[in-house]
Amino acid sequence: MSWTRRQTLGLLLASALAPSVLASERSPRIGLALGSGGARGLAHLLVFELLDELGLRPHRISGSSIGAVMGSLYAAGVSGAEIRELLDEMTVSSDESWLESLLHEDLMRWLSFLQPSLERGGIVKSEAFSSFLEETAGISRFDELSIPLRVVATDYWEREMVVFESGDLWPAVQASMAMPGLFKPVKHEGRLLVDGGMTNPVPFDLLPDCDLIIAVDVLGVRTPEDSDTDPSSMDNIFNTFQIMQASILREKLKHGEPDFMVTPDIRDVRVMDFYRFEEILRQAEPARDALETGLRERLGL
């Protein structure tokens, strides 16, 4: 069969367009930004489990405070299911008593993380928890992670954001979670560092090389208590931090938004209410379901 000039030109055009067609069909590079929020950050687990279920692997992760803690485990290759099992072992289930739970060695270890500190700058030690994270992940440096990670901390004296993505991993994570008043500041790489949520509570702006960005805001919601009861001193401090973080996030969103902003409606969970693990996940499930619907529609899954 002889080729006409039109057929030849069509073949050449199809060959020229083939690379761009393949590129458009390439899976998008997903960026995952995990926000600060204390115990409410356990809700990040639902996002990990959803990505695992859909077979989606983030291209890069960024995290502040509890977002850095949870993100470091996931970036190290610990699956959502494995993180859930870990939390189940180390928190009190709704169907068991504290007395029953105290008989479990894992819960006793969790309680050991909350040892009072006699040093200046904080009332609770964080070194034991940092060591536990390193042991669980089985790595110690950023370059050993399965997924690239950016950890946000705040320079205490310069009052500016500091981003770590290389070198020793766990000192950076420990600094990122160093909430003022609770944990003492962390000295790392010549800086005095505190909680990353002070300067960037949901660091979705640190994922510029990603095609699709999922940001998770776990600051939650607090509703007024009895008008005759004033907040406790610690509750007043923690909620003041969250007011500041919410203000920072609102200003960031005026200048750019992620593709998916996941905001679980987690109500009246305090910063240190880790024992309310199951309740936190229940409250976060609707946001997880909405994200699944959005991702399936966006990616044609």
PDB file of C-alpha atoms in Angstrom:
ATOM      1  CA  MET A   1       0.000   0.000   0.000  1.00  0.00           C
ATOM      2  CA  SER A   2       1.379   3.399  -0.952  1.00  0.00           C
ATOM      3  CA  TRP A   3       1.348   6.284   1.562  1.00  0.00           C
ATOM      4  CA  THR A   4      -0.228   9.592   0.625  1.00  0.00           C
ATOM      5  CA  ARG A   5       1.360  12.893   1.625  1.00  0.00           C
ATOM      6  CA  ARG A   6      -1.494  13.483   4.106  1.00  0.00           C
ATOM      7  CA  GLN A   7      -0.882  10.097   5.790  1.00  0.00           C
ATOM      8  CA  THR A   8       2.827  10.835   6.053  1.00  0.00           C
ATOM      9  CA  LEU A   9       2.202  14.243   7.610  1.00  0.00           C
ATOM     10  CA  GLY A  10      -0.295  12.682  10.034  1.00  0.00           C
ATOM     11  CA  LEU A  11       2.242  10.091  11.138  1.00  0.00           C
ATOM     12  CA  LEU A  12       4.881  12.761  11.702  1.00  0.00           C
ATOM     13  CA  LEU A  13       2.441  14.896  13.686  1.00  0.00           C
ATOM     14  CA  ALA A  14       1.387  11.975  15.857  1.00  0.00           C
ATOM     15  CA  SER A  15       5.033  11.155  16.574  1.00  0.00           C
ATOM     16  CA  ALA A  16       5.725  14.746  17.563  1.00  0.00           C
ATOM     17  CA  LEU A  17       2.752  14.864  19.937  1.00  0.00           C
ATOM     18  CA  ALA A  18       3.395  11.477  21.563  1.00  0.00           C
ATOM     19  CA  PRO A  19       5.816  12.742  24.264  1.00  0.00           C
ATOM     20  CA  SER A  20       3.413  15.482  25.385  1.00  0.00           C
ATOM     21  CA  VAL A  21       0.500  13.041  25.497  1.00  0.00           C
ATOM     22  CA  LEU A  22       2.514  10.653  27.625  1.00  0.00           C
ATOM     23  CA  ALA A  23       3.534  13.515  29.897  1.00  0.00           C
ATOM     24  CA  SER A  24      -0.075  14.580  30.381  1.00  0.00           C
ATOM     25  CA  GLU A  25      -0.983  11.028  31.378  1.00  0.00           C
ATOM     26  CA  ARG A  26       1.852  10.819  33.907  1.00  0.00           C
ATOM     27  CA  SER A  27       0.696  10.513  37.495  1.00  0.00           C
ATOM     28  CA  PRO A  28       0.936  13.910  39.193  1.00  0.00           C
ATOM     29  CA  ARG A  29       3.646  14.492  41.771  1.00  0.00           C
ATOM     30  CA  ILE A  30       1.697  14.730  45.013  1.00  0.00           C
ATOM     31  CA  GLY A  31       2.828  17.045  47.781  1.00  0.00           C
ATOM     32  CA  LEU A  32       1.552  16.423  51.307  1.00  0.00           C
ATOM     33  CA  ALA A  33       1.638  19.266  53.862  1.00  0.00           C
ATOM     34  CA  LEU A  34       0.916  18.208  57.449  1.00  0.00           C
ATOM     35  CA  GLY A  35      -0.055  20.872  59.948  1.00  0.00           C
ATOM     36  CA  SER A  36       0.493  21.511  63.634  1.00  0.00           C
ATOM     37  CA  GLY A  37      -2.176  20.920  66.264  1.00  0.00           C
ATOM     38  CA  GLY A  38      -0.967  18.666  69.060  1.00  0.00           C
ATOM     39  CA  ALA A  39      -3.091  15.573  69.653  1.00  0.00           C
ATOM     40  CA  ARG A  40      -5.440  16.583  66.834  1.00  0.00           C
ATOM     41  CA  GLY A  41      -2.570  15.789  64.473  1.00  0.00           C
ATOM     42  CA  LEU A  42      -3.249  12.094  64.979  1.00  0.00           C
ATOM     43  CA  ALA A  43      -5.893  12.694  62.293  1.00  0.00           C
ATOM     44  CA  HIS A  44      -3.044  12.805  59.737  1.00  0.00           C
ATOM     45  CA  LEU A  45      -3.194   9.016  59.983  1.00  0.00           C
ATOM     46  CA  LEU A  46      -6.452   8.942  57.996  1.00  0.00           C
ATOM     47  CA  VAL A  47      -4.765  10.717  55.086  1.00  0.00           C
ATOM     48  CA  PHE A  48      -1.897   8.203  55.132  1.00  0.00           C
ATOM     49  CA  GLU A  49      -4.333   5.307  55.092  1.00  0.00           C
ATOM     50  CA  LEU A  50      -6.295   6.850  52.218  1.00  0.00           C
ATOM     51  CA  LEU A  51      -3.186   7.368  50.092  1.00  0.00           C
ATOM     52  CA  ASP A  52      -2.126   3.786  50.785  1.00  0.00           C
ATOM     53  CA  GLU A  53      -5.589   2.531  49.835  1.00  0.00           C
ATOM     54  CA  LEU A  54      -5.570   4.485  46.561  1.00  0.00           C
ATOM     55  CA  GLY A  55      -2.016   3.426  45.738  1.00  0.00           C
ATOM     56  CA  LEU A  56      -0.783   7.029  45.779  1.00  0.00           C
ATOM     57  CA  ARG A  57       2.728   7.832  46.978  1.00  0.00           C
ATOM     58  CA  PRO A  58       3.638  11.426  47.854  1.00  0.00           C
ATOM     59  CA  HIS A  59       6.481  12.972  45.898  1.00  0.00           C
ATOM     60  CA  ARG A  60       7.388  15.120  48.906  1.00  0.00           C
ATOM     61  CA  ILE A  61       6.105  15.782  52.431  1.00  0.00           C
ATOM     62  CA  SER A  62       6.383  18.901  54.584  1.00  0.00           C
ATOM     63  CA  GLY A  63       5.382  19.113  58.224  1.00  0.00           C
ATOM     64  CA  SER A  64       5.204  21.375  61.257  1.00  0.00           C
ATOM     65  CA  SER A  65       5.126  20.176  64.877  1.00  0.00           C
ATOM     66  CA  ILE A  66       2.892  17.073  65.117  1.00  0.00           C
ATOM     67  CA  GLY A  67       2.821  17.176  61.309  1.00  0.00           C
ATOM     68  CA  ALA A  68       6.590  16.727  61.316  1.00  0.00           C
ATOM     69  CA  VAL A  69       6.289  13.853  63.801  1.00  0.00           C
ATOM     70  CA  MET A  70       3.648  11.977  61.809  1.00  0.00           C
ATOM     71  CA  GLY A  71       5.211  12.902  58.487  1.00  0.00           C
ATOM     72  CA  SER A  72       8.641  11.631  59.512  1.00  0.00           C
ATOM     73  CA  LEU A  73       7.252   8.172  60.240  1.00  0.00           C
ATOM     74  CA  TYR A  74       5.314   8.020  56.979  1.00  0.00           C
ATOM     75  CA  ALA A  75       8.267   9.346  54.971  1.00  0.00           C
ATOM     76  CA  ALA A  76      10.447   6.682  56.586  1.00  0.00           C
ATOM     77  CA  GLY A  77       8.267   3.991  55.043  1.00  0.00           C
ATOM     78  CA  VAL A  78       6.021   3.210  58.020  1.00  0.00           C
ATOM     79  CA  SER A  79       2.588   2.582  56.476  1.00  0.00           C
ATOM     80  CA  GLY A  80      -0.678   4.075  57.669  1.00  0.00           C
ATOM     81  CA  ALA A  81      -1.770   0.655  58.947  1.00  0.00           C
ATOM     82  CA  GLU A  82       1.454   0.275  60.936  1.00  0.00           C
ATOM     83  CA  ILE A  83       1.103   3.744  62.457  1.00  0.00           C
ATOM     84  CA  ARG A  84      -2.485   2.923  63.454  1.00  0.00           C
ATOM     85  CA  GLU A  85      -1.337  -0.291  65.128  1.00  0.00           C
ATOM     86  CA  LEU A  86       1.320   1.665  66.995  1.00  0.00           C
ATOM     87  CA  LEU A  87      -1.204   4.211  68.246  1.00  0.00           C
ATOM     88  CA  ASP A  88      -3.663   1.472  69.211  1.00  0.00           C
ATOM     89  CA  GLU A  89      -0.992  -0.120  71.387  1.00  0.00           C
ATOM     90  CA  MET A  90      -0.008   3.136  73.059  1.00  0.00           C
ATOM     91  CA  THR A  91      -3.384   4.731  73.791  1.00  0.00           C
ATOM     92  CA  VAL A  92      -6.372   3.753  75.866  1.00  0.00           C
ATOM     93  CA  SER A  93      -9.175   2.076  73.927  1.00  0.00           C
ATOM     94  CA  SER A  94     -12.763   3.118  74.609  1.00  0.00           C
ATOM     95  CA  ASP A  95     -13.619  -0.447  75.630  1.00  0.00           C
ATOM     96  CA  GLU A  96     -10.938  -0.823  78.308  1.00  0.00           C
ATOM     97  CA  SER A  97     -10.205   0.888  81.600  1.00  0.00           C
ATOM     98  CA  TRP A  98      -7.079   2.795  82.530  1.00  0.00           C
ATOM     99  CA  LEU A  99      -6.236   0.015  85.004  1.00  0.00           C
ATOM    100  CA  GLU A 100      -6.359  -2.579  82.222  1.00  0.00           C
ATOM    101  CA  SER A 101      -4.318  -0.341  79.948  1.00  0.00           C
ATOM    102  CA  LEU A 102      -1.647   0.268  82.559  1.00  0.00           C
ATOM    103  CA  LEU A 103      -0.917  -3.441  82.508  1.00  0.00           C
ATOM    104  CA  HIS A 104       0.331  -3.086  78.928  1.00  0.00           C
ATOM    105  CA  GLU A 105       4.022  -2.303  78.621  1.00  0.00           C
ATOM    106  CA  ASP A 106       3.470  -0.121  75.539  1.00  0.00           C
ATOM    107  CA  LEU A 107       1.192   2.289  77.391  1.00  0.00           C
ATOM    108  CA  MET A 108       3.653   2.506  80.281  1.00  0.00           C
ATOM    109  CA  ARG A 109       6.307   3.475  77.757  1.00  0.00           C
ATOM    110  CA  TRP A 110       4.026   6.174  76.339  1.00  0.00           C
ATOM    111  CA  LEU A 111       3.577   7.604  79.826  1.00  0.00           C
ATOM    112  CA  SER A 112       7.361   7.638  80.264  1.00  0.00           C
ATOM    113  CA  PHE A 113       7.569  10.129  77.393  1.00  0.00           C
ATOM    114  CA  LEU A 114       5.794  12.667  79.590  1.00  0.00           C
ATOM    115  CA  GLN A 115       8.443  12.819  82.306  1.00  0.00           C
ATOM    116  CA  PRO A 116       8.535  16.201  84.069  1.00  0.00           C
ATOM    117  CA  SER A 117      11.541  18.358  83.269  1.00  0.00           C
ATOM    118  CA  LEU A 118      13.494  20.157  85.959  1.00  0.00           C
ATOM    119  CA  GLU A 119      15.396  22.182  83.375  1.00  0.00           C
ATOM    120  CA  ARG A 120      14.636  25.738  82.363  1.00  0.00           C
ATOM    121  CA  GLY A 121      12.478  26.331  79.299  1.00  0.00           C
ATOM    122  CA  GLY A 122       9.938  23.506  79.512  1.00  0.00           C
ATOM    123  CA  ILE A 123       7.928  21.345  81.869  1.00  0.00           C
ATOM    124  CA  VAL A 124       8.122  18.050  79.931  1.00  0.00           C
ATOM    125  CA  LYS A 125      11.149  16.260  78.451  1.00  0.00           C
ATOM    126  CA  SER A 126      11.086  15.356  74.756  1.00  0.00           C
ATOM    127  CA  GLU A 127      14.310  13.367  74.391  1.00  0.00           C
ATOM    128  CA  ALA A 128      12.719   9.988  75.181  1.00  0.00           C
ATOM    129  CA  PHE A 129      10.006  10.518  72.579  1.00  0.00           C
ATOM    130  CA  SER A 130      12.554  11.555  69.957  1.00  0.00           C
ATOM    131  CA  SER A 131      14.543   8.379  70.650  1.00  0.00           C
ATOM    132  CA  PHE A 132      11.367   6.328  70.332  1.00  0.00           C
ATOM    133  CA  LEU A 133      10.655   7.840  66.910  1.00  0.00           C
ATOM    134  CA  GLU A 134      14.149   7.004  65.732  1.00  0.00           C
ATOM    135  CA  GLU A 135      13.829   3.433  66.972  1.00  0.00           C
ATOM    136  CA  THR A 136      10.415   3.011  65.316  1.00  0.00           C
ATOM    137  CA  ALA A 137      11.495   4.450  61.959  1.00  0.00           C
ATOM    138  CA  GLY A 138      14.836   2.641  61.950  1.00  0.00           C
ATOM    139  CA  ILE A 139      16.690   5.557  60.386  1.00  0.00           C
ATOM    140  CA  SER A 140      18.502   8.638  61.643  1.00  0.00           C
ATOM    141  CA  ARG A 141      19.087  10.954  58.658  1.00  0.00           C
ATOM    142  CA  PHE A 142      17.001  12.734  56.048  1.00  0.00           C
ATOM    143  CA  ASP A 143      18.779  10.990  53.176  1.00  0.00           C
ATOM    144  CA  GLU A 144      17.587   7.613  54.495  1.00  0.00           C
ATOM    145  CA  LEU A 145      13.902   8.503  54.101  1.00  0.00           C
ATOM    146  CA  SER A 146      11.772   6.759  51.480  1.00  0.00           C
ATOM    147  CA  ILE A 147      10.004  10.053  50.686  1.00  0.00           C
ATOM    148  CA  PRO A 148      11.758  13.463  50.762  1.00  0.00           C
ATOM    149  CA  LEU A 149      10.702  15.467  53.817  1.00  0.00           C
ATOM    150  CA  ARG A 150      10.898  19.121  54.830  1.00  0.00           C
ATOM    151  CA  VAL A 151      10.619  19.831  58.548  1.00  0.00           C
ATOM    152  CA  VAL A 152       9.662  23.300  59.772  1.00  0.00           C
ATOM    153  CA  ALA A 153      10.986  24.804  62.991  1.00  0.00           C
ATOM    154  CA  THR A 154      11.246  28.389  64.246  1.00  0.00           C
ATOM    155  CA  ASP A 155      14.411  30.266  65.188  1.00  0.00           C
ATOM    156  CA  TYR A 156      13.800  31.547  68.724  1.00  0.00           C
ATOM    157  CA  TRP A 157      16.053  34.601  68.459  1.00  0.00           C
ATOM    158  CA  GLU A 158      15.662  35.514  64.772  1.00  0.00           C
ATOM    159  CA  ARG A 159      11.873  34.941  64.896  1.00  0.00           C
ATOM    160  CA  GLU A 160      11.871  33.284  61.493  1.00  0.00           C
ATOM    161  CA  MET A 161      11.041  29.957  59.894  1.00  0.00           C
ATOM    162  CA  VAL A 162      13.809  27.388  59.520  1.00  0.00           C
ATOM    163  CA  VAL A 163      13.402  24.467  57.110  1.00  0.00           C
ATOM    164  CA  PHE A 164      15.391  21.244  57.464  1.00  0.00           C
ATOM    165  CA  GLU A 165      15.659  18.651  54.678  1.00  0.00           C
ATOM    166  CA  SER A 166      19.149  17.203  55.117  1.00  0.00           C
ATOM    167  CA  GLY A 167      21.436  16.012  57.883  1.00  0.00           C
ATOM    168  CA  ASP A 168      20.243  14.549  61.174  1.00  0.00           C
ATOM    169  CA  LEU A 169      16.484  13.955  61.115  1.00  0.00           C
ATOM    170  CA  TRP A 170      15.342  13.595  64.705  1.00  0.00           C
ATOM    171  CA  PRO A 171      16.860  16.761  66.217  1.00  0.00           C
ATOM    172  CA  ALA A 172      14.975  18.670  63.505  1.00  0.00           C
ATOM    173  CA  VAL A 173      11.712  16.874  64.343  1.00  0.00           C
ATOM    174  CA  GLN A 174      12.291  17.417  68.061  1.00  0.00           C
ATOM    175  CA  ALA A 175      12.772  21.136  67.391  1.00  0.00           C
ATOM    176  CA  SER A 176       9.656  21.288  65.217  1.00  0.00           C
ATOM    177  CA  MET A 177       7.498  19.959  68.082  1.00  0.00           C
ATOM    178  CA  ALA A 178       9.092  22.121  70.807  1.00  0.00           C
ATOM    179  CA  MET A 179       5.961  24.016  71.827  1.00  0.00           C
ATOM    180  CA  PRO A 180       6.997  26.947  74.041  1.00  0.00           C
ATOM    181  CA  GLY A 181       6.092  26.439  77.673  1.00  0.00           C
ATOM    182  CA  LEU A 182       5.703  22.686  77.253  1.00  0.00           C
ATOM    183  CA  PHE A 183       9.058  21.601  75.780  1.00  0.00           C
ATOM    184  CA  LYS A 184      12.300  23.493  76.124  1.00  0.00           C
ATOM    185  CA  PRO A 185      13.843  24.981  72.941  1.00  0.00           C
ATOM    186  CA  VAL A 186      16.206  22.703  71.009  1.00  0.00           C
ATOM    187  CA  LYS A 187      19.777  23.644  70.111  1.00  0.00           C
ATOM    188  CA  HIS A 188      20.515  22.357  66.603  1.00  0.00           C
ATOM    189  CA  GLU A 189      22.977  23.462  63.923  1.00  0.00           C
ATOM    190  CA  GLY A 190      23.912  26.620  65.799  1.00  0.00           C
ATOM    191  CA  ARG A 191      20.339  27.785  66.353  1.00  0.00           C
ATOM    192  CA  LEU A 192      17.912  27.815  69.265  1.00  0.00           C
ATOM    193  CA  LEU A 193      14.680  26.378  67.852  1.00  0.00           C
ATOM    194  CA  VAL A 194      11.032  26.117  68.883  1.00  0.00           C
ATOM    195  CA  ASP A 195       7.795  24.800  67.387  1.00  0.00           C
ATOM    196  CA  GLY A 196       7.427  25.123  63.609  1.00  0.00           C
ATOM    197  CA  GLY A 197       3.767  26.033  63.970  1.00  0.00           C
ATOM    198  CA  MET A 198       4.818  29.423  65.314  1.00  0.00           C
ATOM    199  CA  THR A 199       5.821  30.547  61.808  1.00  0.00           C
ATOM    200  CA  ASN A 200       4.249  28.083  59.348  1.00  0.00           C
ATOM    201  CA  PRO A 201       1.428  25.981  60.818  1.00  0.00           C
ATOM    202  CA  VAL A 202       0.516  24.253  57.503  1.00  0.00           C
ATOM    203  CA  PRO A 203       3.589  24.395  55.216  1.00  0.00           C
ATOM    204  CA  PHE A 204       1.982  23.776  51.822  1.00  0.00           C
ATOM    205  CA  ASP A 205       4.137  26.554  50.336  1.00  0.00           C
ATOM    206  CA  LEU A 206       7.227  24.333  50.730  1.00  0.00           C
ATOM    207  CA  LEU A 207       6.147  21.950  47.957  1.00  0.00           C
ATOM    208  CA  PRO A 208       6.844  23.943  44.763  1.00  0.00           C
ATOM    209  CA  ASP A 209       8.010  20.917  42.754  1.00  0.00           C
ATOM    210  CA  CYS A 210       4.674  19.112  43.189  1.00  0.00           C
ATOM    211  CA  ASP A 211       1.785  19.051  40.716  1.00  0.00           C
ATOM    212  CA  LEU A 212      -0.987  18.409  43.228  1.00  0.00           C
ATOM    213  CA  ILE A 213      -0.824  19.558  46.846  1.00  0.00           C
ATOM    214  CA  ILE A 214      -2.835  18.142  49.739  1.00  0.00           C
ATOM    215  CA  ALA A 215      -2.681  20.275  52.894  1.00  0.00           C
ATOM    216  CA  VAL A 216      -4.056  19.105  56.230  1.00  0.00           C
ATOM    217  CA  ASP A 217      -5.063  21.680  58.839  1.00  0.00           C
ATOM    218  CA  VAL A 218      -5.627  20.041  62.242  1.00  0.00           C
ATOM    219  CA  LEU A 219      -5.904  23.158  64.410  1.00  0.00           C
ATOM    220  CA  GLY A 220      -9.472  22.100  65.144  1.00  0.00           C
ATOM    221  CA  VAL A 221     -12.258  24.082  66.780  1.00  0.00           C
ATOM    222  CA  ARG A 222     -12.777  25.158  70.376  1.00  0.00           C
ATOM    223  CA  THR A 223     -16.256  26.053  71.582  1.00  0.00           C
ATOM    224  CA  PRO A 224     -16.952  28.327  74.571  1.00  0.00           C
ATOM    225  CA  GLU A 225     -17.089  26.667  77.967  1.00  0.00           C
ATOM    226  CA  ASP A 226     -19.285  27.730  80.865  1.00  0.00           C
ATOM    227  CA  SER A 227     -19.241  31.519  80.885  1.00  0.00           C
ATOM    228  CA  ASP A 228     -18.563  31.466  84.626  1.00  0.00           C
ATOM    229  CA  THR A 229     -15.402  29.378  84.212  1.00  0.00           C
ATOM    230  CA  ASP A 230     -12.140  30.935  83.050  1.00  0.00           C
ATOM    231  CA  PRO A 231      -9.685  28.816  81.010  1.00  0.00           C
ATOM    232  CA  SER A 232      -6.860  27.198  82.942  1.00  0.00           C
ATOM    233  CA  SER A 233      -3.394  28.730  82.625  1.00  0.00           C
ATOM    234  CA  MET A 234      -2.101  26.009  80.268  1.00  0.00           C
ATOM    235  CA  ASP A 235      -5.301  25.964  78.227  1.00  0.00           C
ATOM    236  CA  ASN A 236      -5.062  29.723  77.879  1.00  0.00           C
ATOM    237  CA  ILE A 237      -1.466  29.476  76.626  1.00  0.00           C
ATOM    238  CA  PHE A 238      -2.143  26.663  74.143  1.00  0.00           C
ATOM    239  CA  ASN A 239      -5.313  28.212  72.721  1.00  0.00           C
ATOM    240  CA  THR A 240      -3.517  31.545  72.321  1.00  0.00           C
ATOM    241  CA  PHE A 241      -0.906  29.775  70.188  1.00  0.00           C
ATOM    242  CA  GLN A 242      -3.687  28.305  68.071  1.00  0.00           C
ATOM    243  CA  ILE A 243      -5.288  31.722  67.575  1.00  0.00           C
ATOM    244  CA  MET A 244      -1.958  32.959  66.224  1.00  0.00           C
ATOM    245  CA  GLN A 245      -1.517  29.906  64.000  1.00  0.00           C
ATOM    246  CA  ALA A 246      -5.025  30.248  62.577  1.00  0.00           C
ATOM    247  CA  SER A 247      -4.293  33.901  61.762  1.00  0.00           C
ATOM    248  CA  ILE A 248      -1.068  32.961  59.959  1.00  0.00           C
ATOM    249  CA  LEU A 249      -2.889  30.320  57.944  1.00  0.00           C
ATOM    250  CA  ARG A 250      -5.688  32.703  56.933  1.00  0.00           C
ATOM    251  CA  GLU A 251      -3.127  35.191  55.620  1.00  0.00           C
ATOM    252  CA  LYS A 252      -1.277  32.462  53.698  1.00  0.00           C
ATOM    253  CA  LEU A 253      -4.479  31.314  52.016  1.00  0.00           C
ATOM    254  CA  LYS A 254      -5.080  34.851  50.709  1.00  0.00           C
ATOM    255  CA  HIS A 255      -1.940  34.505  48.571  1.00  0.00           C
ATOM    256  CA  GLY A 256      -2.389  30.960  47.332  1.00  0.00           C
ATOM    257  CA  GLU A 257      -4.251  27.759  48.087  1.00  0.00           C
ATOM    258  CA  PRO A 258      -3.364  24.069  47.860  1.00  0.00           C
ATOM    259  CA  ASP A 259      -5.339  21.834  45.507  1.00  0.00           C
ATOM    260  CA  PHE A 260      -6.979  20.141  48.488  1.00  0.00           C
ATOM    261  CA  MET A 261      -7.330  21.828  51.863  1.00  0.00           C
ATOM    262  CA  VAL A 262      -8.342  19.146  54.357  1.00  0.00           C
ATOM    263  CA  THR A 263      -9.753  20.659  57.559  1.00  0.00           C
ATOM    264  CA  PRO A 264     -11.153  18.003  59.900  1.00  0.00           C
ATOM    265  CA  ASP A 265     -13.871  19.350  62.193  1.00  0.00           C
ATOM    266  CA  ILE A 266     -12.158  18.226  65.394  1.00  0.00           C
ATOM    267  CA  ARG A 267     -13.916  19.912  68.303  1.00  0.00           C
ATOM    268  CA  ASP A 268     -12.805  20.574  71.858  1.00  0.00           C
ATOM    269  CA  VAL A 269      -9.720  18.353  71.784  1.00  0.00           C
ATOM    270  CA  ARG A 270      -6.849  19.890  73.717  1.00  0.00           C
ATOM    271  CA  VAL A 271      -3.208  19.850  72.679  1.00  0.00           C
ATOM    272  CA  MET A 272      -2.242  16.956  74.963  1.00  0.00           C
ATOM    273  CA  ASP A 273      -5.425  14.855  74.625  1.00  0.00           C
ATOM    274  CA  PHE A 274      -3.632  11.982  72.871  1.00  0.00           C
ATOM    275  CA  TYR A 275      -5.675   9.485  74.875  1.00  0.00           C
ATOM    276  CA  ARG A 276      -8.708  10.568  72.783  1.00  0.00           C
ATOM    277  CA  PHE A 277      -7.185   8.924  69.708  1.00  0.00           C
ATOM    278  CA  GLU A 278     -10.332   7.058  68.646  1.00  0.00           C
ATOM    279  CA  GLU A 279     -12.557  10.112  69.098  1.00  0.00           C
ATOM    280  CA  ILE A 280     -10.148  12.283  67.084  1.00  0.00           C
ATOM    281  CA  LEU A 281     -10.282   9.844  64.171  1.00  0.00           C
ATOM    282  CA  ARG A 282     -14.077   9.627  64.312  1.00  0.00           C
ATOM    283  CA  GLN A 283     -14.381  13.393  64.102  1.00  0.00           C
ATOM    284  CA  ALA A 284     -11.924  13.498  61.190  1.00  0.00           C
ATOM    285  CA  GLU A 285     -13.602  10.794  59.071  1.00  0.00           C
ATOM    286  CA  PRO A 286     -15.928  13.145  57.106  1.00  0.00           C
ATOM    287  CA  ALA A 287     -12.924  15.219  55.970  1.00  0.00           C
ATOM    288  CA  ARG A 288     -11.132  12.034  54.961  1.00  0.00           C
ATOM    289  CA  ASP A 289     -14.156  10.907  52.924  1.00  0.00           C
ATOM    290  CA  ALA A 290     -14.393  14.285  51.181  1.00  0.00           C
ATOM    291  CA  LEU A 291     -10.709  14.058  50.253  1.00  0.00           C
ATOM    292  CA  GLU A 292     -11.220  10.580  48.803  1.00  0.00           C
ATOM    293  CA  THR A 293     -14.094  11.817  46.637  1.00  0.00           C
ATOM    294  CA  GLY A 294     -12.014  14.760  45.427  1.00  0.00           C
ATOM    295  CA  LEU A 295      -8.953  12.669  44.623  1.00  0.00           C
ATOM    296  CA  ARG A 296     -10.967  10.047  42.760  1.00  0.00           C
ATOM    297  CA  GLU A 297     -12.631  12.737  40.631  1.00  0.00           C
ATOM    298  CA  ARG A 298      -9.396  14.664  40.041  1.00  0.00           C
ATOM    299  CA  LEU A 299      -7.258  11.651  39.176  1.00  0.00           C
ATOM    300  CA  GLY A 300      -9.936   9.551  37.495  1.00  0.00           C
ATOM    301  CA  LEU A 301      -9.492   6.695  39.925  1.00  0.00           C
TER     302      LEU A 301
END
